[in-house]
PDB file of C-alpha atoms and ligand atoms in Angstrom:
ATOM      1  CA  UNK N1140      10.562  -7.840  46.725  1.00 43.00           C
ATOM      2  CA  UNK N1141       9.063  -4.438  45.889  1.00 46.00           C
ATOM      3  CA  UNK N1142      12.107  -3.586  43.724  1.00 50.00           C
ATOM      4  CA  UNK N1143      11.899  -6.978  41.969  1.00 52.00           C
ATOM      5  CA  UNK N1144       8.176  -6.463  41.197  1.00 49.00           C
ATOM      6  CA  UNK N1145       8.951  -2.993  39.861  1.00 44.00           C
ATOM      7  CA  UNK N1146      11.637  -4.452  37.579  1.00 48.00           C
ATOM      8  CA  UNK N1147       9.209  -7.156  36.388  1.00 45.00           C
ATOM      9  CA  UNK N1148       6.516  -4.529  35.704  1.00 47.00           C
ATOM     10  CA  UNK N1149       9.105  -2.602  33.669  1.00 46.00           C
ATOM     11  CA  UNK N1150       9.943  -5.665  31.569  1.00 46.00           C
ATOM     12  CA  UNK N1151       6.238  -6.375  30.942  1.00 43.00           C
ATOM     13  CA  UNK N1152       5.632  -2.723  29.972  1.00 44.00           C
ATOM     14  CA  UNK N1153       8.592  -2.807  27.569  1.00 44.00           C
ATOM     15  CA  UNK N1154       7.268  -5.986  25.969  1.00 43.00           C
ATOM     16  CA  UNK N1155       3.974  -4.209  25.275  1.00 42.00           C
ATOM     17  CA  UNK N1156       5.742  -1.209  23.747  1.00 43.00           C
ATOM     18  CA  UNK N1157       7.885  -3.434  21.525  1.00 53.00           C
ATOM     19  CA  UNK N1158       5.056  -5.584  20.163  1.00 63.00           C
ATOM     20  CA  UNK N1159       2.431  -3.592  18.272  1.00 67.00           C
ATOM     21  CA  UNK N1160      -1.072  -4.978  18.882  1.00 80.00           C
ATOM     22  CA  UNK N1161      -2.336  -7.125  16.035  1.00 93.00           C
ATOM     23  CA  UNK N1162      -4.868  -5.601  13.648  1.00 97.00           C
ATOM     24  CA  UNK N1163      -7.035  -7.513  11.169  1.00 98.00           C
ATOM     25  CA  UNK N1164      -5.429  -6.877   7.791  1.00 98.00           C
ATOM     26  CA  UNK N1165      -5.770  -8.200   4.244  1.00 98.00           C
ATOM     27  CA  UNK N1166      -2.825 -10.076   2.810  1.00 98.00           C
ATOM     28  CA  UNK N1167      -1.757 -11.475  -0.561  1.00 98.00           C
ATOM     29  CA  UNK N1168       1.574 -12.906  -1.680  1.00 98.00           C
ATOM     30  CA  UNK N1169       2.387 -12.825  -5.413  1.00 98.00           C
ATOM     31  CA  UNK N1170       5.233 -15.065  -6.536  1.00 97.00           C
ATOM     32  CA  UNK N1171       7.426 -14.949  -9.590  1.00 95.00           C
ATOM     33  CA  UNK N1172       5.107 -17.124 -11.683  1.00 93.00           C
ATOM     34  CA  UNK N1173       1.949 -17.609  -9.604  1.00 95.00           C
ATOM     35  CA  UNK N1174       0.008 -16.443  -6.575  1.00 98.00           C
ATOM     36  CA  UNK N1175       1.438 -17.973  -3.415  1.00 98.00           C
ATOM     37  CA  UNK N1176      -1.233 -16.865  -0.948  1.00 98.00           C
ATOM     38  CA  UNK N1177      -4.623 -15.169  -0.853  1.00 98.00           C
ATOM     39  CA  UNK N1178      -5.785 -14.143  -4.347  1.00 98.00           C
ATOM     40  CA  UNK N1179      -8.889 -12.588  -2.728  1.00 98.00           C
ATOM     41  CA  UNK N1180      -6.834 -10.980   0.062  1.00 98.00           C
ATOM     42  CA  UNK N1181      -8.170 -12.801   3.144  1.00 98.00           C
ATOM     43  CA  UNK N1182      -7.866 -11.148   6.546  1.00 98.00           C
ATOM     44  CA  UNK N1183      -5.591 -12.222   9.363  1.00 98.00           C
ATOM     45  CA  UNK N1184      -4.257 -10.572  12.504  1.00 98.00           C
ATOM     46  CA  UNK N1185      -0.821  -8.906  12.264  1.00 98.00           C
ATOM     47  CA  UNK N1186       1.039  -6.071  13.980  1.00 98.00           C
ATOM     48  CA  UNK N1187       3.445  -5.237  11.162  1.00 98.00           C
ATOM     49  CA  UNK N1188       4.134  -6.145   7.537  1.00 98.00           C
ATOM     50  CA  UNK N1189       6.646  -8.840   8.492  1.00 98.00           C
ATOM     51  CA  UNK N1190       4.316 -10.580  10.937  1.00 98.00           C
ATOM     52  CA  UNK N1191       1.578 -10.422   8.261  1.00 98.00           C
ATOM     53  CA  UNK N1192       3.852 -12.497   6.024  1.00 98.00           C
ATOM     54  CA  UNK N1193       4.472 -14.878   8.933  1.00 98.00           C
ATOM     55  CA  UNK N1194       0.728 -15.286   9.492  1.00 98.00           C
ATOM     56  CA  UNK N1195       0.123 -15.936   5.791  1.00 98.00           C
ATOM     57  CA  UNK N1196       2.948 -18.489   5.773  1.00 98.00           C
ATOM     58  CA  UNK N1197       1.395 -20.384   8.686  1.00 98.00           C
ATOM     59  CA  UNK N1198      -2.073 -20.220   7.185  1.00 98.00           C
ATOM     60  CA  UNK N1199      -0.954 -21.173   3.660  1.00 98.00           C
ATOM     61  CA  UNK N1200       1.910 -23.459   4.727  1.00 98.00           C
ATOM     62  CA  UNK N1201       4.485 -21.857   2.436  1.00 98.00           C
ATOM     63  CA  UNK N1202       8.161 -21.268   3.138  1.00 98.00           C
ATOM     64  CA  UNK N1203       9.783 -17.894   3.761  1.00 98.00           C
ATOM     65  CA  UNK N1204      13.146 -16.923   5.197  1.00 98.00           C
ATOM     66  CA  UNK N1205      14.364 -13.842   7.043  1.00 98.00           C
ATOM     67  CA  UNK N1206      18.008 -12.907   7.374  1.00 98.00           C
ATOM     68  CA  UNK N1207      19.701 -10.185   9.408  1.00 96.00           C
ATOM     69  CA  UNK N1208      21.186  -7.307   7.439  1.00 93.00           C
ATOM     70  CA  UNK N1209      22.637  -3.918   8.290  1.00 93.00           C
ATOM     71  CA  UNK N1210      19.129  -2.412   7.935  1.00 94.00           C
ATOM     72  CA  UNK N1211      17.457  -5.065  10.116  1.00 96.00           C
ATOM     73  CA  UNK N1212      15.465  -8.224   9.298  1.00 98.00           C
ATOM     74  CA  UNK N1213      15.321  -8.819   5.526  1.00 98.00           C
ATOM     75  CA  UNK N1214      13.004 -11.290   3.755  1.00 98.00           C
ATOM     76  CA  UNK N1215      15.443 -12.962   1.380  1.00 98.00           C
ATOM     77  CA  UNK N1216      13.225 -15.835   0.248  1.00 98.00           C
ATOM     78  CA  UNK N1217       9.560 -16.732  -0.198  1.00 98.00           C
ATOM     79  CA  UNK N1218       8.648 -20.123  -1.648  1.00 98.00           C
ATOM     80  CA  UNK N1219      11.459 -21.520  -3.797  1.00 97.00           C
ATOM     81  CA  UNK N1220      12.900 -18.179  -4.944  1.00 98.00           C
ATOM     82  CA  UNK N1221      15.710 -16.403  -3.089  1.00 98.00           C
ATOM     83  CA  UNK N1222      16.587 -12.761  -3.765  1.00 98.00           C
ATOM     84  CA  UNK N1223      19.721 -12.004  -5.768  1.00 97.00           C
ATOM     85  CA  UNK N1224      21.125  -9.277  -8.009  1.00 96.00           C
ATOM     86  CA  UNK N1225      18.417  -6.674  -8.605  1.00 96.00           C
ATOM     87  CA  UNK N1226      15.540  -9.064  -7.848  1.00 97.00           C
ATOM     88  CA  UNK N1227      13.901  -9.946  -4.586  1.00 98.00           C
ATOM     89  CA  UNK N1228      10.881  -9.654  -2.337  1.00 98.00           C
ATOM     90  CA  UNK N1229       9.237  -6.317  -1.695  1.00 98.00           C
ATOM     91  CA  UNK N1230       6.027  -5.269  -0.016  1.00 98.00           C
ATOM     92  CA  UNK N1231       3.360  -2.618  -0.367  1.00 98.00           C
ATOM     93  CA  UNK N1232       0.695  -1.447   2.050  1.00 98.00           C
ATOM     94  CA  UNK N1233      -2.462  -0.020   0.480  1.00 98.00           C
ATOM     95  CA  UNK N1234      -0.669   0.178  -2.865  1.00 98.00           C
ATOM     96  CA  UNK N1235       2.333   2.163  -1.552  1.00 98.00           C
ATOM     97  CA  UNK N1236       5.876   0.838  -1.145  1.00 97.00           C
ATOM     98  CA  UNK N1237       7.047   1.959   2.327  1.00 98.00           C
ATOM     99  CA  UNK N1238      10.699   3.113   2.611  1.00 97.00           C
ATOM    100  CA  UNK N1239      11.287   1.095   5.801  1.00 97.00           C
ATOM    101  CA  UNK N1240      11.856  -2.535   6.783  1.00 98.00           C
ATOM    102  CA  UNK N1241       8.710  -4.667   7.021  1.00 98.00           C
ATOM    103  CA  UNK N1242       9.164  -5.212  10.783  1.00 98.00           C
ATOM    104  CA  UNK N1243       8.982  -1.425  11.293  1.00 98.00           C
ATOM    105  CA  UNK N1244       5.781  -0.848   9.349  1.00 98.00           C
ATOM    106  CA  UNK N1245       2.911  -0.833  11.865  1.00 98.00           C
ATOM    107  CA  UNK N1246      -0.379  -2.018  10.389  1.00 98.00           C
ATOM    108  CA  UNK N1247      -3.883  -0.746  11.060  1.00 98.00           C
ATOM    109  CA  UNK N1248      -7.183  -2.592  10.767  1.00 98.00           C
ATOM    110  CA  UNK N1249      -8.271  -2.961   7.148  1.00 98.00           C
ATOM    111  CA  UNK N1250      -4.809  -2.346   5.616  1.00 98.00           C
ATOM    112  CA  UNK N1251      -4.010  -4.285   2.445  1.00 98.00           C
ATOM    113  CA  UNK N1252      -0.554  -5.876   2.537  1.00 98.00           C
ATOM    114  CA  UNK N1253       0.989  -7.217  -0.667  1.00 99.00           C
ATOM    115  CA  UNK N1254       4.297  -9.110  -0.797  1.00 99.00           C
ATOM    116  CA  UNK N1255       5.623  -9.704  -4.306  1.00 98.00           C
ATOM    117  CA  UNK N1256       8.610 -10.734  -6.356  1.00 98.00           C
ATOM    118  CA  UNK N1257      10.158  -7.719  -8.087  1.00 97.00           C
ATOM    119  CA  UNK N1258      13.005  -7.079 -10.466  1.00 95.00           C
ATOM    120  CA  UNK N1259      14.290  -3.519 -10.305  1.00 92.00           C
ATOM    121  CA  UNK N1260      15.543  -1.689 -13.394  1.00 89.00           C
ATOM    122  CA  UNK N1261      16.503   1.932 -14.123  1.00 88.00           C
ATOM    123  CA  UNK N1262      12.806   2.899 -13.928  1.00 85.00           C
ATOM    124  CA  UNK N1263      12.333   1.242 -10.511  1.00 87.00           C
ATOM    125  CA  UNK N1264      10.210  -1.777  -9.648  1.00 92.00           C
ATOM    126  CA  UNK N1265       7.228  -3.212 -11.528  1.00 97.00           C
ATOM    127  CA  UNK N1266       3.787  -1.612 -11.189  1.00 98.00           C
ATOM    128  CA  UNK N1267       1.218  -3.664  -9.280  1.00 98.00           C
ATOM    129  CA  UNK N1268      -2.243  -4.166 -10.736  1.00 98.00           C
ATOM    130  CA  UNK N1269      -5.396  -3.258  -8.839  1.00 98.00           C
ATOM    131  CA  UNK N1270      -8.771  -4.695  -9.890  1.00 97.00           C
ATOM    132  CA  UNK N1271     -11.988  -2.903  -8.936  1.00 96.00           C
ATOM    133  CA  UNK N1272     -15.614  -3.423  -9.862  1.00 95.00           C
ATOM    134  CA  UNK N1273     -16.850  -0.732 -12.257  1.00 93.00           C
ATOM    135  CA  UNK N1274     -19.594   1.275 -10.607  1.00 89.00           C
ATOM    136  CA  UNK N1275     -23.156   0.763 -11.843  1.00 86.00           C
ATOM    137  CA  UNK N1276     -22.085  -1.737 -14.530  1.00 89.00           C
ATOM    138  CA  UNK N1277     -22.806  -5.381 -13.747  1.00 91.00           C
ATOM    139  CA  UNK N1278     -19.931  -7.819 -14.363  1.00 94.00           C
ATOM    140  CA  UNK N1279     -17.605  -5.005 -15.438  1.00 95.00           C
ATOM    141  CA  UNK N1280     -14.178  -4.269 -13.950  1.00 96.00           C
ATOM    142  CA  UNK N1281     -11.538  -1.538 -14.028  1.00 95.00           C
ATOM    143  CA  UNK N1282      -7.821  -2.221 -13.871  1.00 97.00           C
ATOM    144  CA  UNK N1283      -5.250   0.227 -12.545  1.00 96.00           C
ATOM    145  CA  UNK N1284      -1.463   0.046 -12.445  1.00 97.00           C
ATOM    146  CA  UNK N1285       0.046   1.454  -9.247  1.00 97.00           C
ATOM    147  CA  UNK N1286       3.630   2.678  -8.973  1.00 96.00           C
ATOM    148  CA  UNK N1287       5.670   2.650  -5.742  1.00 95.00           C
ATOM    149  CA  UNK N1288       4.019   5.877  -4.558  1.00 96.00           C
ATOM    150  CA  UNK N1289       0.580   4.314  -5.016  1.00 97.00           C
ATOM    151  CA  UNK N1290      -0.299   6.594  -7.953  1.00 96.00           C
ATOM    152  CA  UNK N1291      -2.895   4.919 -10.146  1.00 95.00           C
ATOM    153  CA  UNK N1292      -2.922   4.974 -13.942  1.00 94.00           C
ATOM    154  CA  UNK N1293      -5.119   3.021 -16.319  1.00 94.00           C
ATOM    155  CA  UNK N1294      -3.541  -0.396 -16.943  1.00 95.00           C
ATOM    156  CA  UNK N1295      -3.909  -0.130 -20.714  1.00 93.00           C
ATOM    157  CA  UNK N1296      -3.811  -3.491 -22.467  1.00 93.00           C
ATOM    158  CA  UNK N1297      -4.502  -5.477 -19.291  1.00 96.00           C
ATOM    159  CA  UNK N1298      -6.261  -8.810 -19.746  1.00 96.00           C
ATOM    160  CA  UNK N1299      -8.979 -10.104 -17.439  1.00 97.00           C
ATOM    161  CA  UNK N1300      -8.942 -13.805 -16.622  1.00 97.00           C
ATOM    162  CA  UNK N1301     -12.302 -15.327 -15.777  1.00 97.00           C
ATOM    163  CA  UNK N1302     -11.558 -18.516 -13.866  1.00 96.00           C
ATOM    164  CA  UNK N1303      -8.672 -20.341 -15.522  1.00 91.00           C
ATOM    165  CA  UNK N1304     -10.073 -20.717 -19.043  1.00 88.00           C
ATOM    166  CA  UNK N1305     -11.575 -17.471 -20.381  1.00 93.00           C
ATOM    167  CA  UNK N1306      -9.814 -14.157 -21.013  1.00 94.00           C
ATOM    168  CA  UNK N1307     -11.234 -10.739 -21.946  1.00 92.00           C
ATOM    169  CA  UNK N1308      -9.076  -7.862 -23.135  1.00 91.00           C
ATOM    170  CA  UNK N1309      -9.750  -4.473 -21.507  1.00 88.00           C
ATOM    171  CA  UNK N1310     -10.762  -1.471 -23.609  1.00 86.00           C
ATOM    172  CA  UNK N1311      -9.908   2.140 -22.954  1.00 75.00           C
ATOM    173  CA  UNK N1312      -7.595   4.995 -23.749  1.00 68.00           C
ATOM    174  CA  UNK N1313      -5.976   7.267 -21.188  1.00 66.00           C
ATOM    175  CA  UNK N1314      -8.602   7.312 -18.441  1.00 70.00           C
ATOM    176  CA  UNK N1315      -9.463   3.722 -17.692  1.00 76.00           C
ATOM    177  CA  UNK N1316      -8.930   0.124 -18.666  1.00 91.00           C
ATOM    178  CA  UNK N1317     -12.350  -1.491 -18.445  1.00 90.00           C
ATOM    179  CA  UNK N1318     -13.862  -4.801 -19.455  1.00 91.00           C
ATOM    180  CA  UNK N1319     -17.190  -6.526 -18.971  1.00 93.00           C
ATOM    181  CA  UNK N1320     -16.920 -10.272 -18.623  1.00 94.00           C
ATOM    182  CA  UNK N1321     -20.564 -11.366 -18.604  1.00 91.00           C
ATOM    183  CA  UNK N1322     -22.047 -13.876 -16.215  1.00 90.00           C
ATOM    184  CA  UNK N1323     -19.359 -15.850 -14.354  1.00 93.00           C
ATOM    185  CA  UNK N1324     -21.013 -17.428 -11.328  1.00 93.00           C
ATOM    186  CA  UNK N1325     -18.526 -19.187  -9.050  1.00 94.00           C
ATOM    187  CA  UNK N1326     -15.494 -17.940 -10.985  1.00 97.00           C
ATOM    188  CA  UNK N1327     -12.988 -15.337  -9.863  1.00 97.00           C
ATOM    189  CA  UNK N1328     -11.789 -12.518 -12.114  1.00 97.00           C
ATOM    190  CA  UNK N1329      -8.274 -11.092 -12.062  1.00 97.00           C
ATOM    191  CA  UNK N1330      -6.017  -9.027 -14.294  1.00 97.00           C
ATOM    192  CA  UNK N1331      -2.578  -9.476 -15.799  1.00 97.00           C
ATOM    193  CA  UNK N1332      -0.371  -7.221 -17.887  1.00 97.00           C
ATOM    194  CA  UNK N1333       3.138  -7.870 -19.198  1.00 95.00           C
ATOM    195  CA  UNK N1334       5.704  -6.342 -16.811  1.00 95.00           C
ATOM    196  CA  UNK N1335       3.215  -5.784 -13.970  1.00 97.00           C
ATOM    197  CA  UNK N1336       2.401  -7.778 -10.847  1.00 98.00           C
ATOM    198  CA  UNK N1337      -0.914  -9.647 -11.266  1.00 98.00           C
ATOM    199  CA  UNK N1338      -3.966  -8.166  -9.548  1.00 98.00           C
ATOM    200  CA  UNK N1339      -6.159  -9.177  -6.653  1.00 98.00           C
ATOM    201  CA  UNK N1340      -9.055 -11.488  -7.584  1.00 98.00           C
ATOM    202  CA  UNK N1341     -12.741 -10.530  -7.315  1.00 98.00           C
ATOM    203  CA  UNK N1342     -15.893 -12.647  -7.634  1.00 96.00           C
TER     204      UNK N1342
HETATM  205  C1  B12 R1807      19.249  -3.628  -4.126  1.00 79.77           C
HETATM  206  C2  B12 R1807      18.268  -3.170  -3.092  1.00 79.77           C
HETATM  207  C3  B12 R1807      17.118  -3.923  -2.903  1.00 79.77           C
HETATM  208  C4  B12 R1807      16.871  -5.224  -3.659  1.00 79.77           C
HETATM  209  C5  B12 R1807      17.674  -6.348  -2.972  1.00 79.77           C
HETATM  210  C6  B12 R1807      17.986  -7.473  -3.968  1.00 79.77           C
HETATM  211  C7  B12 R1807      18.869  -8.534  -3.327  1.00 79.77           C
HETATM  212  N1  B12 R1807      19.879  -8.941  -4.058  1.00 79.77           N
HETATM  213  O1  B12 R1807      18.594  -9.002  -2.233  1.00 79.77           O
HETATM  214  C8  B12 R1807      15.321  -5.348  -3.493  1.00 79.77           C
HETATM  215  C9  B12 R1807      14.679  -4.670  -4.687  1.00 79.77           C
HETATM  216  C10 B12 R1807      14.755  -6.754  -3.379  1.00 79.77           C
HETATM  217  C11 B12 R1807      15.088  -4.510  -2.249  1.00 79.77           C
HETATM  218  C12 B12 R1807      13.968  -4.648  -1.449  1.00 79.77           C
HETATM  219  C13 B12 R1807      13.662  -3.763  -0.422  1.00 79.77           C
HETATM  220  N2  B12 R1807      14.314  -2.647  -0.088  1.00 79.77           N
HETATM  221 CO1  B12 R1807      16.045  -2.207  -0.783  1.00 79.77          CO
HETATM  222  N3  B12 R1807      17.672  -1.532  -1.459  1.00 79.77           N
HETATM  223  C14 B12 R1807      18.514  -1.986  -2.328  1.00 79.77           C
HETATM  224  C15 B12 R1807      19.682  -1.001  -2.505  1.00 79.77           C
HETATM  225  C16 B12 R1807      19.412  -0.173  -3.774  1.00 79.77           C
HETATM  226  C17 B12 R1807      21.066  -1.609  -2.562  1.00 79.77           C
HETATM  227  C18 B12 R1807      21.391  -2.675  -1.477  1.00 79.77           C
HETATM  228  C19 B12 R1807      22.720  -3.360  -1.812  1.00 79.77           C
HETATM  229  O2  B12 R1807      22.775  -4.142  -2.748  1.00 79.77           O
HETATM  230  N4  B12 R1807      23.783  -3.083  -1.054  1.00 79.77           N
HETATM  231  C20 B12 R1807      25.111  -3.611  -1.335  1.00 79.77           C
HETATM  232  C21 B12 R1807      25.344  -4.970  -0.617  1.00 79.77           C
HETATM  233  C22 B12 R1807      26.774  -5.503  -0.849  1.00 79.77           C
HETATM  234  O3  B12 R1807      25.213  -4.771   0.811  1.00 79.77           O
HETATM  235  P1  B12 R1807      24.231  -5.708   1.680  1.00 79.77           P
HETATM  236  O4  B12 R1807      24.101  -5.177   3.056  1.00 79.77           O
HETATM  237  O5  B12 R1807      24.593  -7.148   1.515  1.00 79.77           O
HETATM  238  O6  B12 R1807      22.839  -5.470   0.901  1.00 79.77           O
HETATM  239  C23 B12 R1807      21.723  -6.271   1.170  1.00 79.77           C
HETATM  240  C24 B12 R1807      20.717  -5.586   2.073  1.00 79.77           C
HETATM  241  O7  B12 R1807      20.751  -4.189   1.818  1.00 79.77           O
HETATM  242  C25 B12 R1807      19.381  -6.194   1.586  1.00 79.77           C
HETATM  243  N5  B12 R1807      18.317  -5.188   1.514  1.00 79.77           N
HETATM  244  C26 B12 R1807      17.924  -4.532   0.445  1.00 79.77           C
HETATM  245  N6  B12 R1807      16.935  -3.693   0.745  1.00 79.77           N
HETATM  246  C27 B12 R1807      16.692  -3.849   2.056  1.00 79.77           C
HETATM  247  C28 B12 R1807      15.754  -3.217   2.867  1.00 79.77           C
HETATM  248  C29 B12 R1807      15.695  -3.544   4.217  1.00 79.77           C
HETATM  249  C30 B12 R1807      14.700  -2.833   5.095  1.00 79.77           C
HETATM  250  C31 B12 R1807      16.559  -4.535   4.741  1.00 79.77           C
HETATM  251  C32 B12 R1807      16.449  -4.919   6.167  1.00 79.77           C
HETATM  252  C33 B12 R1807      17.517  -5.145   3.908  1.00 79.77           C
HETATM  253  C34 B12 R1807      17.566  -4.791   2.570  1.00 79.77           C
HETATM  254  O8  B12 R1807      19.596  -6.721   0.280  1.00 79.77           O
HETATM  255  C35 B12 R1807      20.957  -6.426  -0.124  1.00 79.77           C
HETATM  256  C36 B12 R1807      21.458  -7.512  -1.053  1.00 79.77           C
HETATM  257  O9  B12 R1807      21.392  -8.762  -0.400  1.00 79.77           O
HETATM  258  C37 B12 R1807      19.514  -0.160  -1.173  1.00 79.77           C
HETATM  259  C38 B12 R1807      19.987   1.289  -1.271  1.00 79.77           C
HETATM  260  C39 B12 R1807      21.445   1.405  -0.893  1.00 79.77           C
HETATM  261  N7  B12 R1807      22.107   2.185  -1.621  1.00 79.77           N
HETATM  262  O10 B12 R1807      21.885   0.773   0.099  1.00 79.77           O
HETATM  263  C40 B12 R1807      18.006  -0.251  -0.930  1.00 79.77           C
HETATM  264  C41 B12 R1807      17.498  -0.111   0.495  1.00 79.77           C
HETATM  265  C42 B12 R1807      18.412  -0.865   1.441  1.00 79.77           C
HETATM  266  N8  B12 R1807      16.194  -0.776   0.429  1.00 79.77           N
HETATM  267  C43 B12 R1807      15.296  -0.209   1.162  1.00 79.77           C
HETATM  268  C44 B12 R1807      13.973  -0.680   1.327  1.00 79.77           C
HETATM  269  C45 B12 R1807      13.033   0.183   2.128  1.00 79.77           C
HETATM  270  C46 B12 R1807      13.561  -1.903   0.771  1.00 79.77           C
HETATM  271  C47 B12 R1807      12.205  -2.587   0.998  1.00 79.77           C
HETATM  272  C48 B12 R1807      11.751  -2.629   2.467  1.00 79.77           C
HETATM  273  C49 B12 R1807      11.164  -1.875   0.101  1.00 79.77           C
HETATM  274  C50 B12 R1807       9.769  -2.419   0.252  1.00 79.77           C
HETATM  275  N9  B12 R1807       8.821  -1.544   0.532  1.00 79.77           N
HETATM  276  O11 B12 R1807       9.518  -3.585   0.085  1.00 79.77           O
HETATM  277  C51 B12 R1807      12.482  -4.000   0.431  1.00 79.77           C
HETATM  278  C52 B12 R1807      12.888  -5.079   1.465  1.00 79.77           C
HETATM  279  C53 B12 R1807      11.726  -5.944   1.920  1.00 79.77           C
HETATM  280  C54 B12 R1807      12.234  -7.277   2.399  1.00 79.77           C
HETATM  281  N10 B12 R1807      12.473  -8.190   1.480  1.00 79.77           N
HETATM  282  O12 B12 R1807      12.399  -7.486   3.587  1.00 79.77           O
HETATM  283  C55 B12 R1807      15.829   1.011   1.880  1.00 79.77           C
HETATM  284  C56 B12 R1807      16.053   0.740   3.374  1.00 79.77           C
HETATM  285  C57 B12 R1807      15.702   1.944   4.210  1.00 79.77           C
HETATM  286  C58 B12 R1807      15.751   1.640   5.681  1.00 79.77           C
HETATM  287  N11 B12 R1807      16.411   2.502   6.408  1.00 79.77           N
HETATM  288  O13 B12 R1807      15.211   0.669   6.166  1.00 79.77           O
HETATM  289  C59 B12 R1807      17.111   1.327   1.019  1.00 79.77           C
HETATM  290  C60 B12 R1807      18.233   2.020   1.813  1.00 79.77           C
HETATM  291  C61 B12 R1807      16.651   2.230  -0.166  1.00 79.77           C
HETATM  292  C62 B12 R1807      16.107   3.560   0.296  1.00 79.77           C
HETATM  293  N12 B12 R1807      16.886   4.596   0.280  1.00 79.77           N
HETATM  294  O14 B12 R1807      14.953   3.691   0.635  1.00 79.77           O
HETATM  295  N13 B12 R1807      16.087  -3.626  -2.065  1.00 79.77           N
END
């Protein structure tokens, strides 16, 4: 009996090692043509970047599919679009594209997870847009483009969308892409730029 309890304790301990404890993380899923989940990056509990996608799928009731590959579990479809050729689903955590499978990337509280559709060319994948409020300027926003290493550059030429009807073009040269959108109570603001993944949304 003692040996059996020891074996059981071992199995339980292993289960705890294998499953990373869930942390409260932000998640957004950007599809090929529209946002699939969480424009404002809501929080949900997840232990790794794959389980974050699972949680978002349950919460937002959207389809995703994982297949086994030589590198481990691979997300080969989200919504109606399956990966193929040089296009498919990739993820970033805090703006950086990790060089490991999503099931291996352990998340920490407050991390921002982004899953998005990407087509890779000679220059790599598309930049992802990051929208921030401009400091000390009411109703003004800055837009950055982030590459796979998370390096930020001004997203020159980005357009801000205020709700679904109004757009404002950003101004700026090398340092920043900024725009002030005026009063917009109840409407979310987000940025787009040709060739880049659309940004998070802010009130
Ligand atoms: C093309 C490619 C992609 C394409 C796949 C397009 C498609 N048609 O499905 C895209 C751009 C979508 C992609 C995504 C990712 N990739 Co990739 N990819 C490659 C690349 C350059 C070639 C793979 C290939 O076509 N092999 C030939 C075919 C015949 O063999 P295959 O086994 O059928 O290939 C499939 C799998 O490799 C799968 N796949 C592609 N990438 C990854 C990554 C992981 C972790 C897994 C499990 C499977 C997988 O897609 C291939 C096509 O179906 C390899 C580098 C290399 N030289 O192997 C990196 C490579 C496999 N990818 C890598 C990584 C890290 C990723 C991402 C996790 C990056 C990210 N941060 O999001 C994501 C996967 C996330 C997810 N969806 O689960 C790493 C894996 C490292 C590791 N040890 O885990 C590699 C080795 C590149 C590297 N050196 O860093 N990738």
